[in-house]
Coordinates of C-alpha atoms in Angstrom, one line a residue:
M712 CA -3.9 -40.7 3.3
D713 CA -5.0 -42.9 1.1
Y714 CA -8.7 -42.1 3.0
W715 CA -8.4 -38.3 2.2
T716 CA -6.7 -39.4 -0.7
R717 CA -9.7 -41.4 -1.8
R718 CA -12.7 -39.0 -0.5
I719 CA -10.8 -35.5 -2.1
S720 CA -10.3 -37.2 -5.2
D721 CA -14.2 -39.0 -5.8
Q722 CA -16.3 -37.2 -2.9
E723 CA -15.4 -32.9 -2.6
M724 CA -13.1 -32.3 -5.3
P725 CA -13.9 -34.5 -8.5
A726 CA -14.0 -32.6 -11.1
L727 CA -10.5 -30.7 -11.1
C728 CA -8.9 -34.4 -9.8
S729 CA -10.9 -35.5 -13.6
T730 CA -9.9 -32.3 -14.9
I731 CA -6.4 -32.8 -14.0
R732 CA -6.6 -36.5 -15.4
T733 CA -7.8 -35.7 -18.0
L734 CA -5.1 -33.3 -18.8
E735 CA -2.4 -35.6 -18.3
K736 CA -3.2 -38.0 -20.4
L737 CA -3.5 -35.7 -23.5
A738 CA -0.1 -34.4 -22.5
K739 CA 0.6 -37.4 -23.3
D740 CA -0.4 -38.2 -26.8
D741 CA 0.8 -35.5 -28.7
V742 CA -1.0 -35.6 -31.8
S743 CA -4.7 -35.3 -30.9
S744 CA -3.7 -33.0 -27.9
M745 CA -3.9 -29.8 -29.1
A746 CA -7.6 -30.5 -30.6
I747 CA -8.9 -32.5 -27.8
L748 CA -7.9 -30.4 -25.2
G749 CA -10.0 -27.6 -26.5
R750 CA -13.6 -30.0 -26.7
S751 CA -12.9 -31.3 -23.8
I752 CA -12.6 -28.2 -21.3
M753 CA -15.8 -26.6 -23.5
H754 CA -19.1 -27.0 -21.5
D755 CA -17.2 -25.4 -18.9
N756 CA -18.0 -21.9 -19.9
A757 CA -16.6 -20.6 -17.0
L758 CA -13.4 -22.3 -17.3
T759 CA -12.8 -21.2 -20.8
S760 CA -13.1 -17.2 -20.1
R761 CA -10.7 -17.7 -17.0
I762 CA -8.3 -19.8 -19.6
L763 CA -8.7 -17.0 -22.4
R764 CA -8.7 -14.0 -20.2
V765 CA -5.0 -15.5 -18.7
A766 CA -4.0 -16.5 -22.4
N767 CA -4.2 -13.3 -23.6
S768 CA -2.6 -11.7 -20.0
A769 CA 0.4 -9.1 -20.3
I770 CA 2.6 -12.0 -18.6
Y771 CA 1.6 -14.6 -21.7
N772 CA 0.4 -13.2 -24.8
K773 CA 3.8 -11.2 -25.8
G774 CA 2.7 -9.1 -29.1
I775 CA 0.2 -11.7 -30.8
S776 CA -2.9 -11.6 -31.7
P777 CA -6.0 -12.4 -29.1
V778 CA -6.5 -15.6 -28.6
T779 CA -10.5 -17.0 -28.4
T780 CA -10.4 -20.9 -28.0
V781 CA -8.5 -22.9 -26.1
S782 CA -7.3 -25.0 -29.2
R783 CA -6.3 -22.1 -30.8
A784 CA -4.0 -20.6 -27.4
A785 CA -2.7 -24.5 -26.8
V786 CA -1.3 -23.8 -30.7
V787 CA 0.1 -20.6 -29.7
L788 CA 1.6 -21.1 -26.5
G789 CA 2.4 -24.8 -26.0
F790 CA 0.6 -27.4 -24.6
D791 CA 2.2 -27.6 -21.3
T792 CA 1.8 -23.9 -20.8
I793 CA -2.2 -23.9 -22.1
R794 CA -2.0 -27.5 -19.7
N795 CA -0.8 -25.5 -16.1
I796 CA -3.4 -22.8 -17.0
C797 CA -6.4 -24.7 -17.2
I798 CA -5.0 -26.8 -13.6
T799 CA -4.8 -23.4 -12.6
A800 CA -7.7 -21.6 -13.2
K801 CA -9.5 -25.4 -11.9
L802 CA -8.1 -24.9 -8.4
L803 CA -8.5 -21.2 -8.0
S804 CA -12.2 -22.5 -8.8
S805 CA -13.0 -25.8 -7.2
L806 CA -10.9 -24.4 -4.1
L807 CA -12.6 -21.1 -4.1
E808 CA -15.8 -21.9 -4.6
S809 CA -16.0 -24.4 -1.7
K810 CA -19.0 -24.6 -0.1
N811 CA -20.8 -24.2 3.9
L812 CA -16.9 -23.3 5.3
T813 CA -17.4 -21.6 8.7
P814 CA -15.6 -17.2 7.9
S815 CA -12.5 -18.7 10.5
V816 CA -11.9 -21.7 8.1
Y817 CA -12.2 -20.3 4.7
Q818 CA -10.4 -17.5 5.2
R819 CA -7.4 -19.5 6.0
L820 CA -7.8 -21.3 2.9
L821 CA -7.7 -18.2 1.3
K822 CA -4.7 -17.3 2.9
L823 CA -2.6 -20.3 1.7
M824 CA -3.9 -20.4 -2.0
A825 CA -2.4 -16.6 -1.7
L826 CA 0.5 -18.0 -0.2
A827 CA 0.6 -21.0 -3.2
F828 CA 0.1 -18.4 -5.9
Q829 CA 3.0 -16.0 -4.3
A830 CA 5.7 -19.1 -4.4
A831 CA 4.0 -20.5 -7.8
M832 CA 5.1 -16.5 -9.9
L833 CA 8.5 -16.8 -7.4
A834 CA 10.0 -20.6 -8.0
K835 CA 9.1 -19.3 -11.8
M836 CA 11.3 -15.7 -11.3
M837 CA 13.6 -18.1 -9.9
L838 CA 14.4 -19.9 -13.2
D839 CA 14.2 -17.0 -15.4
G840 CA 17.1 -18.4 -17.7
Y841 CA 15.8 -21.8 -18.3
D842 CA 13.2 -22.3 -21.3
D843 CA 9.6 -21.9 -20.5
E844 CA 9.1 -26.1 -20.2
L845 CA 10.7 -25.7 -17.1
Q846 CA 9.3 -22.8 -15.8
E847 CA 5.8 -23.6 -15.9
E848 CA 6.3 -27.2 -15.1
V849 CA 8.4 -25.0 -11.6
F850 CA 4.9 -22.8 -10.9
I851 CA 2.4 -25.7 -11.1
A852 CA 4.3 -27.2 -9.0
A853 CA 4.8 -24.5 -6.9
L854 CA 1.9 -23.8 -7.1
L855 CA 0.2 -27.2 -5.8
Y856 CA 2.7 -27.8 -3.1
H857 CA 0.5 -27.2 -0.7
L858 CA -2.4 -29.2 -1.8
G859 CA -3.3 -31.9 0.9
E860 CA -4.1 -28.6 3.1
S861 CA -6.4 -27.0 0.6
A862 CA -7.6 -29.4 -0.3
F863 CA -8.6 -30.9 3.2
W864 CA -9.8 -27.0 4.5
S865 CA -12.2 -26.7 1.3
T866 CA -13.7 -29.9 2.3
G867 CA -16.1 -28.2 4.9
A868 CA -16.1 -31.2 7.2
E869 CA -16.7 -31.1 10.8
L870 CA -13.2 -31.5 11.6
A871 CA -11.4 -29.3 9.9
E872 CA -13.3 -26.8 11.8
E873 CA -12.1 -28.4 15.0
L874 CA -8.2 -28.4 13.5
D875 CA -9.0 -24.6 12.6
S876 CA -9.6 -24.1 16.5
A877 CA -6.8 -26.1 17.2
L878 CA -4.2 -25.0 15.6
S879 CA -5.5 -21.3 15.9
A880 CA -4.7 -22.1 20.1
E881 CA -0.5 -23.5 18.7
S882 CA 2.1 -21.5 18.3
D883 CA 4.5 -24.4 18.2
A884 CA 5.7 -25.4 15.0
V885 CA 5.9 -29.1 16.3
N886 CA 3.1 -29.5 18.2
R887 CA 1.0 -28.1 15.1
L888 CA 2.9 -30.7 13.2
N889 CA 1.4 -33.5 15.7
L890 CA -2.2 -32.0 16.0
V891 CA -2.7 -32.5 11.7
R892 CA -0.8 -36.1 12.2
E893 CA -4.1 -37.1 15.4
A894 CA -6.6 -35.6 13.2
L895 CA -6.0 -36.5 10.3
G896 CA -3.8 -40.6 10.8
A897 CA -0.5 -38.7 8.1
S898 CA 1.2 -35.0 7.5
F899 CA -0.5 -32.0 5.1
N900 CA 2.9 -32.8 3.4
Q901 CA 1.9 -37.0 2.9
L902 CA -1.7 -36.1 1.8
S903 CA -0.3 -34.0 -0.8
Q904 CA 1.7 -36.7 -1.7
G905 CA -0.9 -38.9 -2.2
L906 CA -3.5 -36.4 -3.6
A907 CA -0.3 -35.5 -6.2
R908 CA 0.2 -39.3 -6.9
S909 CA -2.8 -40.5 -7.2
W910 CA -4.1 -37.6 -10.0
G911 CA -0.6 -38.3 -11.8
L912 CA 0.7 -34.6 -11.4
G913 CA 3.8 -34.8 -12.6
E914 CA 7.6 -36.1 -10.9
L915 CA 8.5 -32.6 -10.6
L916 CA 5.9 -32.5 -8.0
C917 CA 6.6 -35.2 -6.1
K918 CA 10.5 -35.4 -6.3
S919 CA 10.0 -31.5 -4.7
L920 CA 7.3 -32.9 -1.7
S921 CA 9.2 -36.1 -0.6
N922 CA 12.6 -34.6 -1.2
P923 CA 12.7 -31.0 -0.8
D924 CA 16.7 -30.8 0.0
E925 CA 17.6 -31.8 -3.4
R926 CA 19.8 -30.0 -4.8
T927 CA 18.8 -29.4 -8.5
P928 CA 17.9 -26.1 -9.3
E929 CA 13.5 -26.6 -9.9
I930 CA 13.6 -28.7 -6.8
R931 CA 15.9 -25.7 -4.6
S932 CA 13.4 -22.9 -6.8
I933 CA 10.3 -24.4 -5.5
F934 CA 11.5 -25.2 -1.9
L935 CA 12.7 -21.0 -0.9
A936 CA 9.5 -20.3 -3.3
N937 CA 6.9 -21.3 -0.8
K938 CA 9.5 -20.9 2.0
L939 CA 10.1 -17.1 1.0
S940 CA 5.9 -16.8 0.8
E941 CA 5.3 -18.0 3.9
A942 CA 8.8 -15.6 4.9
L943 CA 6.9 -12.7 3.0
A944 CA 4.0 -13.1 5.2
G945 CA 5.3 -13.6 8.9
A946 CA 8.0 -10.6 8.5
A947 CA 6.8 -8.5 10.8
L948 CA 6.5 -11.0 13.1
K949 CA 9.9 -12.5 12.2
P950 CA 12.1 -10.4 9.6
E951 CA 14.8 -11.8 10.3
E952 CA 13.8 -15.5 8.7
L953 CA 12.7 -13.0 5.6
E954 CA 16.2 -12.0 5.5
R955 CA 17.8 -15.0 6.0
R956 CA 15.8 -16.9 2.8
L957 CA 15.9 -14.0 0.8
K958 CA 20.1 -13.9 1.3
Q959 CA 19.7 -18.1 -0.1
A960 CA 17.7 -17.5 -2.8
A961 CA 20.0 -14.8 -3.6
D962 CA 22.8 -17.0 -3.3
M963 CA 21.6 -19.8 -5.1
L964 CA 20.7 -17.5 -8.2
K965 CA 24.2 -16.1 -7.4
L966 CA 22.5 -11.8 -7.3
D967 CA 23.3 -9.5 -4.4
T968 CA 20.5 -9.8 -1.9
D969 CA 19.1 -6.0 -2.4
E970 CA 18.8 -6.5 -6.3
F971 CA 16.9 -9.9 -5.6
R972 CA 15.1 -8.1 -3.3
G973 CA 14.2 -6.0 -6.0
R974 CA 12.8 -9.0 -8.0
V975 CA 10.9 -10.4 -5.6
L976 CA 9.4 -6.7 -5.2
R977 CA 8.1 -6.9 -9.2
C978 CA 7.3 -10.5 -9.3
S979 CA 4.9 -9.1 -6.5
N980 CA 3.3 -7.1 -9.1
A981 CA 2.7 -9.5 -11.3
T982 CA 1.6 -11.7 -9.5
V983 CA -1.5 -9.2 -8.5
K984 CA -1.9 -8.6 -11.7
L985 CA -2.3 -12.4 -12.4
A986 CA -4.4 -13.1 -10.2
E987 CA -7.5 -10.3 -11.4
A988 CA -6.7 -12.4 -14.6
Y989 CA -8.0 -15.9 -13.2
G990 CA -10.7 -13.8 -11.6
A991 CA -9.1 -14.7 -8.5
K992 CA -8.8 -10.9 -6.8
V993 CA -10.4 -12.3 -3.4
L994 CA -6.6 -13.4 -3.3
I995 CA -4.6 -10.1 -3.7
E996 CA -5.4 -8.8 0.2
Y997 CA -4.3 -12.2 1.4
L998 CA -1.0 -11.7 -1.0
P999 CA 2.2 -11.9 1.4
D1000 CA 3.1 -8.2 2.1
T1001 CA 6.0 -6.5 0.1
D1002 CA 5.8 -3.2 1.7
L1003 CA 8.4 -4.4 4.6
L1004 CA 11.1 -5.3 1.5
L1005 CA 10.6 -1.3 0.9
P1006 CA 12.6 0.5 3.9
Q1007 CA 16.0 -1.6 2.7
E1008 CA 14.8 -1.2 -0.9
R1009 CA 14.8 2.6 -0.9
G1010 CA 18.4 2.1 1.4
A1011 CA 19.9 0.8 -0.3
E1012 CA 23.0 2.5 -2.9
V1013 CA 20.9 4.2 -6.2
V1014 CA 22.5 2.7 -9.1
V1015 CA 23.3 6.0 -11.3
R1016 CA 24.4 5.7 -15.3
E1017 CA 26.2 8.5 -16.5
A1018 CA 26.8 9.3 -19.6
N1019 CA 29.6 7.5 -21.2
L1020 CA 31.0 8.7 -24.7
A1021 CA 33.0 5.8 -25.4
F1022 CA 30.7 3.2 -24.4
Q1023 CA 28.0 5.3 -27.2
L1024 CA 31.1 5.6 -29.7
K1025 CA 32.1 1.8 -29.8
K1026 CA 28.2 0.6 -29.5
L1027 CA 27.5 2.8 -32.7
R1028 CA 30.5 1.5 -34.5
E1029 CA 29.0 -1.9 -34.0
L1030 CA 25.6 -0.9 -35.3
T1031 CA 27.3 0.7 -38.8
G1032 CA 29.1 -2.9 -39.1
F1033 CA 25.2 -4.5 -38.5
A1034 CA 24.4 -2.7 -41.2
V1035 CA 26.6 -3.8 -43.4
E1036 CA 26.4 -7.6 -42.6
K1037 CA 23.0 -7.6 -42.2
T1038 CA 22.7 -8.9 -38.4
D1039 CA 19.0 -10.1 -36.9
F1040 CA 16.8 -8.0 -35.6
N1041 CA 17.5 -8.5 -31.2
K1042 CA 21.5 -7.8 -31.8
V1043 CA 20.3 -4.7 -33.9
V1044 CA 17.8 -4.0 -30.7
T1045 CA 19.6 -5.0 -27.8
T1046 CA 23.1 -2.4 -29.2
A1047 CA 21.0 -0.3 -29.6
L1048 CA 19.5 -0.4 -26.5
E1049 CA 22.9 -1.0 -24.7
G1050 CA 24.0 1.9 -26.3
I1051 CA 20.9 4.0 -25.1
L1052 CA 20.7 2.7 -21.7
E1053 CA 25.0 2.8 -21.0
G1054 CA 25.6 5.3 -23.2
I1055 CA 23.3 7.7 -22.8
G1056 CA 23.4 7.4 -19.5
L1057 CA 19.1 6.0 -19.0
D1058 CA 18.2 3.8 -16.6
R1059 CA 15.9 2.1 -18.7
C1060 CA 14.7 1.1 -22.4
V1061 CA 12.5 -1.2 -24.3
V1062 CA 11.4 -1.8 -27.4
L1063 CA 7.6 -2.2 -27.7
L1064 CA 6.1 -3.8 -30.9
L1065 CA 2.8 -3.5 -32.8
S1066 CA 0.3 -6.3 -32.9
P1067 CA -0.8 -7.6 -36.2
S1068 CA -3.8 -5.2 -35.4
R1069 CA -1.3 -2.3 -35.3
R1070 CA -3.9 -1.5 -31.7
M1071 CA -1.2 -2.7 -29.1
L1072 CA 2.2 -2.8 -28.7
Q1073 CA 4.2 -4.4 -26.8
P1074 CA 7.4 -5.5 -24.6
R1075 CA 9.7 -7.5 -27.0
I1076 CA 13.3 -6.5 -25.5
A1077 CA 13.7 -4.3 -22.1
L1078 CA 17.3 -4.0 -20.4
G1079 CA 18.1 -1.3 -17.3
D1080 CA 16.3 -1.1 -14.1
G1081 CA 12.9 -3.4 -13.7
A1082 CA 13.4 -4.8 -16.9
E1083 CA 11.4 -7.8 -15.9
E1084 CA 8.6 -6.0 -14.9
M1085 CA 8.4 -3.6 -17.9
R1086 CA 8.4 -6.8 -20.1
N1087 CA 5.3 -8.0 -18.3
D1088 CA 3.4 -4.9 -18.2
F1089 CA 4.4 -2.6 -20.1
V1090 CA 1.9 -3.0 -22.7
L1091 CA 1.0 0.4 -24.7
E1092 CA -2.7 0.8 -26.3
L1093 CA -2.6 3.1 -29.7
E1094 CA -5.4 5.9 -27.9
G1095 CA -7.0 8.4 -30.0
R1096 CA -6.1 11.1 -33.0
G1097 CA -3.8 13.7 -31.7
T1098 CA -2.0 11.0 -28.4
L1099 CA 1.3 11.9 -28.2
L1100 CA 2.5 8.0 -28.8
K1101 CA -0.2 8.2 -32.6
D1102 CA 1.1 10.8 -33.4
C1103 CA 4.8 8.3 -33.2
I1104 CA 3.8 5.7 -35.2
E1105 CA 1.7 7.7 -37.6
N1106 CA 4.5 11.1 -38.6
Q1107 CA 7.3 8.6 -37.6
R1108 CA 8.2 11.5 -35.7
L1109 CA 10.9 11.1 -32.6
V1110 CA 10.0 12.5 -29.1
W1111 CA 11.5 14.6 -26.3
Q1112 CA 9.3 14.9 -23.1
G1113 CA 11.6 17.1 -20.3
E1114 CA 12.7 19.9 -18.4
G1115 CA 11.3 22.6 -21.0
A1116 CA 9.8 20.1 -23.9
D1117 CA 6.9 21.0 -25.6
Q1118 CA 4.6 19.4 -23.8
A1119 CA 2.2 16.9 -25.6
V1120 CA -1.3 14.8 -24.8
L1121 CA -0.1 11.9 -23.6
G1122 CA -3.4 9.9 -22.9
E1123 CA -4.0 8.2 -20.3
Q1124 CA -2.3 4.3 -21.2
L1125 CA 1.2 6.4 -21.5
A1126 CA 0.0 8.9 -18.7
R1127 CA 0.1 5.5 -16.1
K1128 CA 3.4 4.9 -17.6
V1129 CA 5.9 7.6 -17.9
P1130 CA 7.8 9.3 -14.9
A1131 CA 7.0 12.9 -14.3
S1132 CA 10.9 13.7 -15.1
G1133 CA 10.2 12.8 -18.9
F1134 CA 11.2 10.1 -21.2
L1135 CA 12.6 9.7 -24.7
L1136 CA 10.6 7.9 -28.1
A1137 CA 10.9 7.3 -31.0
P1138 CA 9.6 4.6 -34.3
L1139 CA 11.0 1.5 -35.0
Q1140 CA 10.9 1.4 -38.7
V1141 CA 11.9 -1.0 -41.5
D1142 CA 11.7 0.7 -44.6
N1143 CA 9.6 3.0 -44.5
K1144 CA 7.3 1.3 -42.7
V1145 CA 6.5 1.6 -38.7
I1146 CA 6.8 -2.0 -36.6
G1147 CA 7.2 -0.1 -33.5
V1148 CA 8.8 2.1 -30.9
Y1149 CA 12.0 2.9 -28.4
Y1150 CA 11.0 4.0 -24.9
A1151 CA 13.5 4.8 -22.2
D1152 CA 13.4 7.2 -18.7
R1153 CA 15.2 8.6 -16.1
A1154 CA 12.0 6.6 -13.8
S1155 CA 14.2 5.1 -10.7
S1156 CA 16.7 7.8 -9.9
G1157 CA 14.2 10.4 -10.8
R1158 CA 16.4 12.4 -13.2
D1159 CA 15.6 14.7 -16.1
I1160 CA 16.3 14.6 -19.4
Y1161 CA 17.9 17.0 -21.8
P1162 CA 18.0 17.6 -25.7
D1163 CA 21.4 16.7 -25.4
D1164 CA 19.5 13.2 -23.9
F1165 CA 17.5 13.4 -27.2
D1166 CA 20.1 14.3 -29.5
S1167 CA 22.2 10.5 -28.4
F1168 CA 18.8 8.8 -28.3
S1169 CA 18.0 9.5 -32.4
H1170 CA 21.2 9.0 -33.2
F1171 CA 20.9 4.7 -32.0
V1172 CA 17.6 4.4 -33.4
Q1173 CA 18.3 6.4 -37.1
L1174 CA 21.1 3.5 -37.1
A1175 CA 19.3 0.6 -35.6
N1176 CA 16.7 1.5 -38.6
I1177 CA 19.3 1.8 -40.9
C1178 CA 20.8 -1.8 -40.0
F1179 CA 16.7 -3.2 -40.5
S1180 CA 16.2 -1.7 -43.6
V1181 CA 19.2 -3.6 -44.8
A1182 CA 18.5 -6.8 -42.8
F1183 CA 15.1 -6.9 -44.6
R1184 CA 16.3 -5.5 -48.1
H1185 CA 16.6 -8.7 -50.9

């Protein structure tokens, strides 16, 4: 293990090792870390480009102006987030650019990297209710869980080719483990532990490798995310293993298995988008195939929310009270969306806020089916004059699109996001200034949107807008 740790650190991946050690040193210096971070990597144009592309992606950039420097991104998103984006970007570039690998070894490396990337996203999703810092720490630990194995395959050594051939011919898990030990003198897990300690990759990764059965939420999520990613990859051969891992993860989160299955599907979609942002499109075809989740998802009973007038009245009364009490923005939005979702009987709804440049709408709060996916993916650029979204904002117009409605010019971006059954749209105003929009539809159930739905929707958004105007009035 010591031999391979030194060889990988000093000969095979010195740039990655150096970058990670630099970042870990900076993490201990709160005063100067932001500025030094920008200077320490600015000579690497490709790395800087990847970091900024990810920092400005929908997953990380929530309604703020685009960031154009790494140090500025660290200020906006926080040092820990940018440090982990740096590590991920450098890891992907180092491994993807591995030279002198045979096609078989390179394919094995790509599959392993794809599984690790999916596991990182799953682990982060499983800690959705925890603070951002812990989510990022779990993401990087899950991503690096198989660092030793990935680094070994990337060396291009003759031993890697021989071991690849031997493992390809062996299906028994115990025999495969013995083959690795005989070839390297250590297991891949031990090599990962050696690299984690040598590179200073943090206590959480070391703990997850040495004590994977520990029951803390972060260690459990890292372990289950990696096992779930592996089960997804082998689901065609062992569907029972996939079901077992899905149930374990769902039980940990105290969720129904079918509900967690839906979260995994949405997480997989977000993984594809993040891989693209990192410039790692080559990994996409090797990501675990989630199509095997769909039959169960489609077979599961769809929750159809019917109109509930009593609930509507309750939420409207709450909003009326907020107009008197000057309640905070998030509480007003959440109450209005709850009334729209459960009171009118819609499938999903979201509030999107305009960016400072007023050229983009990005989700702030989403409720209903696929709410997490909407928060990550429902980003809209304002297109040319005459499009419906532009008209809604500039002319402060409430919009109904459905059976019998006058068809408007949606614009290419909005058209890709909305269902054929229709949707509802309205400006979010403070006094007379539009700062965002409300959006709602019945995308999951495919039901139509009717004029009565539009009337109730209008009531909610207009009352919420009054609350905002009162709250912000001096």
